PDB file of C-alpha atoms and ligand atoms in Angstrom:
ATOM      1  CA  MET A   1     -21.621 -17.765 -31.506  1.00 39.00           C
ATOM      2  CA  SER A   2     -19.118 -14.955 -32.289  1.00 42.00           C
ATOM      3  CA  ASP A   3     -15.415 -15.622 -32.920  1.00 43.00           C
ATOM      4  CA  GLU A   4     -14.557 -13.703 -29.762  1.00 44.00           C
ATOM      5  CA  ARG A   5     -16.521 -16.165 -27.636  1.00 42.00           C
ATOM      6  CA  GLN A   6     -14.673 -19.119 -29.151  1.00 44.00           C
ATOM      7  CA  GLU A   7     -11.275 -17.810 -28.031  1.00 48.00           C
ATOM      8  CA  PRO A   8      -9.928 -18.557 -24.551  1.00 43.00           C
ATOM      9  CA  ARG A   9     -10.996 -15.772 -22.287  1.00 44.00           C
ATOM     10  CA  ARG A  10      -8.424 -13.625 -20.514  1.00 46.00           C
ATOM     11  CA  TRP A  11      -9.060 -10.760 -18.176  1.00 43.00           C
ATOM     12  CA  PRO A  12      -8.766  -7.912 -18.437  1.00 44.00           C
ATOM     13  CA  ARG A  13      -9.228  -7.782 -22.173  1.00 48.00           C
ATOM     14  CA  ASP A  14      -7.090  -5.228 -24.039  1.00 54.00           C
ATOM     15  CA  GLY A  15      -8.433  -1.733 -23.580  1.00 55.00           C
ATOM     16  CA  GLU A  16     -11.309  -2.983 -21.512  1.00 50.00           C
ATOM     17  CA  ALA A  17     -13.009  -0.302 -19.481  1.00 53.00           C
ATOM     18  CA  SER A  18     -16.184  -2.124 -18.507  1.00 82.00           C
ATOM     19  CA  PRO A  19     -16.563  -3.794 -15.112  1.00 94.00           C
ATOM     20  CA  LEU A  20     -15.449  -7.394 -14.750  1.00 96.00           C
ATOM     21  CA  VAL A  21     -17.702  -8.052 -11.788  1.00 97.00           C
ATOM     22  CA  GLY A  22     -21.263  -6.880 -11.449  1.00 97.00           C
ATOM     23  CA  VAL A  23     -22.571  -6.698  -7.902  1.00 97.00           C
ATOM     24  CA  LEU A  24     -26.353  -6.676  -7.646  1.00 97.00           C
ATOM     25  CA  CYS A  25     -28.451  -6.148  -4.522  1.00 96.00           C
ATOM     26  CA  GLY A  26     -32.179  -6.554  -4.184  1.00 96.00           C
ATOM     27  CA  SER A  27     -32.678  -3.364  -2.187  1.00 96.00           C
ATOM     28  CA  THR A  28     -30.854  -0.286  -0.969  1.00 96.00           C
ATOM     29  CA  SER A  29     -31.212  -1.862   2.477  1.00 96.00           C
ATOM     30  CA  ASP A  30     -28.750  -4.538   1.282  1.00 97.00           C
ATOM     31  CA  LEU A  31     -26.019  -2.038   0.432  1.00 96.00           C
ATOM     32  CA  PRO A  32     -24.175  -1.995   3.791  1.00 97.00           C
ATOM     33  CA  VAL A  33     -23.438  -5.728   3.509  1.00 98.00           C
ATOM     34  CA  MET A  34     -22.877  -5.838  -0.238  1.00 97.00           C
ATOM     35  CA  GLN A  35     -20.446  -2.921  -0.118  1.00 97.00           C
ATOM     36  CA  GLN A  36     -18.158  -5.286   1.801  1.00 98.00           C
ATOM     37  CA  ALA A  37     -17.850  -7.107  -1.538  1.00 98.00           C
ATOM     38  CA  THR A  38     -16.951  -3.983  -3.473  1.00 96.00           C
ATOM     39  CA  ALA A  39     -14.296  -3.134  -0.851  1.00 96.00           C
ATOM     40  CA  ILE A  40     -12.625  -6.499  -1.498  1.00 96.00           C
ATOM     41  CA  LEU A  41     -12.826  -6.042  -5.263  1.00 96.00           C
ATOM     42  CA  GLU A  42     -11.158  -2.632  -4.807  1.00 95.00           C
ATOM     43  CA  ARG A  43      -8.410  -4.311  -2.822  1.00 94.00           C
ATOM     44  CA  PHE A  44      -7.721  -6.709  -5.692  1.00 96.00           C
ATOM     45  CA  GLY A  45      -7.919  -3.945  -8.296  1.00 94.00           C
ATOM     46  CA  ILE A  46     -10.834  -5.574 -10.105  1.00 96.00           C
ATOM     47  CA  PRO A  47     -13.110  -3.222 -12.080  1.00 95.00           C
ATOM     48  CA  HIS A  48     -16.664  -3.602 -10.837  1.00 95.00           C
ATOM     49  CA  GLU A  49     -20.022  -1.933 -10.524  1.00 94.00           C
ATOM     50  CA  ILE A  50     -22.767  -2.150  -7.924  1.00 95.00           C
ATOM     51  CA  SER A  51     -26.452  -1.783  -8.746  1.00 95.00           C
ATOM     52  CA  VAL A  52     -29.753  -2.164  -6.927  1.00 96.00           C
ATOM     53  CA  LEU A  53     -32.109  -4.363  -8.938  1.00 96.00           C
ATOM     54  CA  SER A  54     -34.819  -6.589  -7.523  1.00 95.00           C
ATOM     55  CA  ALA A  55     -35.988  -9.830  -9.098  1.00 97.00           C
ATOM     56  CA  HIS A  56     -39.461  -9.006  -7.805  1.00 96.00           C
ATOM     57  CA  ARG A  57     -39.644  -5.240  -8.140  1.00 94.00           C
ATOM     58  CA  ASN A  58     -37.634  -4.757 -11.348  1.00 93.00           C
ATOM     59  CA  PRO A  59     -37.852  -8.106 -13.144  1.00 95.00           C
ATOM     60  CA  ASP A  60     -37.438  -6.601 -16.624  1.00 95.00           C
ATOM     61  CA  LEU A  61     -34.269  -4.746 -15.613  1.00 95.00           C
ATOM     62  CA  VAL A  62     -32.834  -7.892 -14.023  1.00 96.00           C
ATOM     63  CA  ASP A  63     -33.594  -9.722 -17.262  1.00 96.00           C
ATOM     64  CA  GLU A  64     -31.791  -7.083 -19.349  1.00 96.00           C
ATOM     65  CA  TYR A  65     -28.828  -6.898 -16.974  1.00 96.00           C
ATOM     66  CA  ALA A  66     -28.291 -10.645 -16.968  1.00 97.00           C
ATOM     67  CA  ARG A  67     -28.745 -11.085 -20.716  1.00 97.00           C
ATOM     68  CA  THR A  68     -26.246  -8.320 -21.595  1.00 95.00           C
ATOM     69  CA  ALA A  69     -23.585  -8.893 -18.896  1.00 96.00           C
ATOM     70  CA  ASP A  70     -21.513 -11.233 -21.067  1.00 95.00           C
ATOM     71  CA  GLU A  71     -21.386  -8.908 -24.069  1.00 94.00           C
ATOM     72  CA  ARG A  72     -20.476  -6.045 -21.732  1.00 93.00           C
ATOM     73  CA  GLY A  73     -17.310  -7.953 -20.801  1.00 93.00           C
ATOM     74  CA  MET A  74     -18.217  -9.194 -17.343  1.00 96.00           C
ATOM     75  CA  ALA A  75     -16.552 -12.263 -15.883  1.00 96.00           C
ATOM     76  CA  CYS A  76     -19.025 -12.991 -13.114  1.00 97.00           C
ATOM     77  CA  ILE A  77     -21.980 -11.569 -11.247  1.00 98.00           C
ATOM     78  CA  ILE A  78     -22.491 -11.415  -7.477  1.00 98.00           C
ATOM     79  CA  CYS A  79     -26.114 -11.229  -6.333  1.00 98.00           C
ATOM     80  CA  GLY A  80     -27.088 -10.404  -2.755  1.00 98.00           C
ATOM     81  CA  ALA A  81     -30.664 -10.348  -1.534  1.00 98.00           C
ATOM     82  CA  GLY A  82     -32.719 -11.265   1.476  1.00 98.00           C
ATOM     83  CA  MET A  83     -36.067 -12.870   2.243  1.00 98.00           C
ATOM     84  CA  ALA A  84     -37.437 -15.006  -0.641  1.00 97.00           C
ATOM     85  CA  ASN A  85     -34.249 -14.357  -2.607  1.00 96.00           C
ATOM     86  CA  HIS A  86     -34.721 -15.010  -6.310  1.00 97.00           C
ATOM     87  CA  LEU A  87     -32.149 -12.532  -7.584  1.00 98.00           C
ATOM     88  CA  ALA A  88     -29.222 -14.921  -8.050  1.00 98.00           C
ATOM     89  CA  GLY A  89     -31.406 -17.611  -9.572  1.00 98.00           C
ATOM     90  CA  ALA A  90     -33.121 -15.178 -11.926  1.00 98.00           C
ATOM     91  CA  VAL A  91     -29.734 -13.933 -13.129  1.00 98.00           C
ATOM     92  CA  ALA A  92     -28.273 -17.445 -13.419  1.00 98.00           C
ATOM     93  CA  ALA A  93     -31.238 -18.460 -15.584  1.00 98.00           C
ATOM     94  CA  ARG A  94     -30.311 -15.794 -18.132  1.00 98.00           C
ATOM     95  CA  THR A  95     -26.515 -15.922 -18.415  1.00 98.00           C
ATOM     96  CA  ALA A  96     -23.700 -18.411 -18.919  1.00 98.00           C
ATOM     97  CA  LEU A  97     -21.447 -16.372 -16.623  1.00 98.00           C
ATOM     98  CA  PRO A  98     -20.758 -17.736 -13.143  1.00 98.00           C
ATOM     99  CA  VAL A  99     -23.202 -16.340 -10.601  1.00 98.00           C
ATOM    100  CA  ILE A 100     -22.357 -16.070  -6.907  1.00 99.00           C
ATOM    101  CA  GLY A 101     -25.290 -15.752  -4.516  1.00 98.00           C
ATOM    102  CA  VAL A 102     -25.162 -14.005  -1.152  1.00 98.00           C
ATOM    103  CA  PRO A 103     -28.155 -14.795   1.044  1.00 98.00           C
ATOM    104  CA  LEU A 104     -28.749 -11.839   3.334  1.00 98.00           C
ATOM    105  CA  ALA A 105     -30.032 -11.776   6.897  1.00 98.00           C
ATOM    106  CA  GLY A 106     -32.477  -9.156   8.019  1.00 87.00           C
ATOM    107  CA  SER A 107     -35.772 -10.961   7.748  1.00 95.00           C
ATOM    108  CA  LYS A 108     -37.577 -12.500  10.704  1.00 97.00           C
ATOM    109  CA  LEU A 109     -36.074 -15.825   9.624  1.00 98.00           C
ATOM    110  CA  GLY A 110     -32.554 -14.454   9.962  1.00 97.00           C
ATOM    111  CA  GLY A 111     -31.459 -15.225   6.413  1.00 98.00           C
ATOM    112  CA  VAL A 112     -32.277 -18.934   6.389  1.00 98.00           C
ATOM    113  CA  ASP A 113     -35.090 -18.106   3.980  1.00 98.00           C
ATOM    114  CA  ALA A 114     -32.657 -16.429   1.584  1.00 98.00           C
ATOM    115  CA  LEU A 115     -30.075 -19.184   2.095  1.00 98.00           C
ATOM    116  CA  TYR A 116     -32.470 -21.910   1.041  1.00 98.00           C
ATOM    117  CA  SER A 117     -33.852 -19.986  -1.927  1.00 98.00           C
ATOM    118  CA  THR A 118     -30.316 -19.217  -3.137  1.00 98.00           C
ATOM    119  CA  VAL A 119     -28.592 -22.539  -2.576  1.00 98.00           C
ATOM    120  CA  GLN A 120     -31.397 -24.919  -3.561  1.00 98.00           C
ATOM    121  CA  MET A 121     -31.163 -24.341  -7.278  1.00 98.00           C
ATOM    122  CA  PRO A 122     -32.425 -26.987  -9.690  1.00 98.00           C
ATOM    123  CA  LYS A 123     -30.068 -29.021 -11.854  1.00 98.00           C
ATOM    124  CA  GLY A 124     -28.652 -27.056 -14.760  1.00 97.00           C
ATOM    125  CA  VAL A 125     -28.785 -23.618 -13.141  1.00 98.00           C
ATOM    126  CA  PRO A 126     -26.055 -23.428 -10.491  1.00 98.00           C
ATOM    127  CA  VAL A 127     -25.569 -20.521  -8.111  1.00 98.00           C
ATOM    128  CA  ALA A 128     -22.326 -20.606  -6.122  1.00 98.00           C
ATOM    129  CA  THR A 129     -23.787 -19.772  -2.740  1.00 98.00           C
ATOM    130  CA  VAL A 130     -21.735 -18.325   0.115  1.00 98.00           C
ATOM    131  CA  ALA A 131     -22.705 -17.970   3.780  1.00 98.00           C
ATOM    132  CA  ILE A 132     -25.476 -15.728   5.040  1.00 98.00           C
ATOM    133  CA  ASP A 133     -24.112 -12.157   4.717  1.00 98.00           C
ATOM    134  CA  GLY A 134     -20.990 -13.668   3.103  1.00 98.00           C
ATOM    135  CA  ALA A 135     -20.314 -10.743   0.787  1.00 98.00           C
ATOM    136  CA  VAL A 136     -16.583 -10.801   1.541  1.00 98.00           C
ATOM    137  CA  ASN A 137     -16.239 -14.422   0.462  1.00 98.00           C
ATOM    138  CA  ALA A 138     -18.360 -13.749  -2.615  1.00 98.00           C
ATOM    139  CA  ALA A 139     -15.869 -11.115  -3.728  1.00 98.00           C
ATOM    140  CA  ILE A 140     -12.878 -13.356  -2.974  1.00 98.00           C
ATOM    141  CA  LEU A 141     -14.477 -16.140  -5.008  1.00 98.00           C
ATOM    142  CA  ALA A 142     -15.074 -13.688  -7.856  1.00 98.00           C
ATOM    143  CA  ALA A 143     -11.399 -12.717  -7.674  1.00 98.00           C
ATOM    144  CA  GLN A 144     -10.435 -16.396  -7.792  1.00 98.00           C
ATOM    145  CA  ILE A 145     -12.553 -16.891 -10.918  1.00 98.00           C
ATOM    146  CA  ILE A 146     -10.874 -13.909 -12.570  1.00 97.00           C
ATOM    147  CA  ALA A 147      -7.427 -15.056 -11.404  1.00 96.00           C
ATOM    148  CA  VAL A 148      -7.682 -18.123 -13.671  1.00 96.00           C
ATOM    149  CA  GLY A 149      -6.909 -15.803 -16.591  1.00 94.00           C
ATOM    150  CA  ASP A 150      -5.222 -12.884 -14.828  1.00 95.00           C
ATOM    151  CA  PRO A 151      -1.754 -13.342 -13.292  1.00 95.00           C
ATOM    152  CA  ASP A 152      -1.880  -9.964 -11.507  1.00 95.00           C
ATOM    153  CA  VAL A 153      -5.033 -10.873  -9.614  1.00 95.00           C
ATOM    154  CA  ARG A 154      -3.591 -14.343  -8.945  1.00 96.00           C
ATOM    155  CA  ALA A 155      -0.498 -12.763  -7.368  1.00 96.00           C
ATOM    156  CA  LYS A 156      -2.690 -10.534  -5.184  1.00 96.00           C
ATOM    157  CA  LEU A 157      -4.665 -13.585  -4.075  1.00 96.00           C
ATOM    158  CA  HIS A 158      -1.479 -15.373  -3.035  1.00 96.00           C
ATOM    159  CA  GLU A 159      -0.494 -12.320  -0.972  1.00 96.00           C
ATOM    160  CA  PHE A 160      -3.957 -12.270   0.531  1.00 95.00           C
ATOM    161  CA  LYS A 161      -3.804 -15.966   1.467  1.00 94.00           C
ATOM    162  CA  ASP A 162      -0.408 -15.385   3.081  1.00 95.00           C
ATOM    163  CA  SER A 163      -1.877 -12.512   5.099  1.00 94.00           C
ATOM    164  CA  LEU A 164      -4.611 -14.855   6.371  1.00 93.00           C
ATOM    165  CA  ALA A 165      -1.960 -17.272   7.605  1.00 90.00           C
ATOM    166  CA  GLU A 166      -0.350 -14.362   9.473  1.00 89.00           C
ATOM    167  CA  GLY A 167      -3.603 -13.605  11.255  1.00 88.00           C
ATOM    168  CA  PHE A 168      -5.174 -10.985   8.991  1.00 86.00           C
ATOM    169  CA  ARG A 169      -8.986 -10.972   9.038  1.00 87.00           C
ATOM    170  CA  PRO A 170     -10.699  -9.348   6.063  1.00 85.00           C
TER     171      PRO A 170
HETATM  172  C1  RP5 B 201     -35.267  -8.421  -0.504  1.00 56.88           C
HETATM  173  O1  RP5 B 201     -36.091  -8.026   0.520  1.00 56.88           O
HETATM  174  C2  RP5 B 201     -34.141  -7.448  -0.511  1.00 56.88           C
HETATM  175  O2  RP5 B 201     -33.004  -8.013  -1.088  1.00 56.88           O
HETATM  176  C3  RP5 B 201     -33.950  -7.122   0.936  1.00 56.88           C
HETATM  177  O3  RP5 B 201     -32.955  -7.960   1.522  1.00 56.88           O
HETATM  178  C4  RP5 B 201     -35.307  -7.445   1.535  1.00 56.88           C
HETATM  179  C5  RP5 B 201     -36.010  -6.248   2.093  1.00 56.88           C
HETATM  180  O4  RP5 B 201     -36.049  -5.236   1.123  1.00 56.88           O
HETATM  181  P1  RP5 B 201     -36.596  -3.777   1.500  1.00 56.88           P
HETATM  182  O5  RP5 B 201     -37.996  -3.951   1.947  1.00 56.88           O
HETATM  183  O6  RP5 B 201     -35.669  -3.247   2.581  1.00 56.88           O
HETATM  184  O7  RP5 B 201     -36.488  -2.977   0.239  1.00 56.88           O
HETATM  185  O8  RP5 B 201     -35.926  -8.441  -1.728  1.00 56.88           O
END
């Protein structure tokens, strides 16, 4: 393990240009929902990237993405996919970063298929699963993870929570 990994992690790191949150979707057809997550990350000023990578169609690229996310400076990864969703689980199997899964509707089963395949992870490989099409909450949860080490994001989250109490709906 490198020295850097043994130090308490703070975000953003000095001079860091790389994204803190990686948003993955299983298909371009998932983009309209998953772009709701990137809109929230924009709102909180969190550097991020969005990519289309499928656990079934591009398994080698998913493997590489997940294995290198930590060294690229990411803090967490959001994975949204529909049908027999294995994207979040495949990523979680290959990284120690927190992985947030977004089961997506759109199949004939209305997303229950993706919900079960995302949330029912075996012991040792957790995926923090949000609601079906819950991309907004996935991004807020990612911001909350980052806020542990970032006072600016924490302040923005407090403002956001206050706006909810005043009736704002993201
Ligand atoms: C899943 O299958 C994708 O995440 C998407 O939700 C669903 C359908 O994909 P396309 O056939 O539209 O590419 O893997």
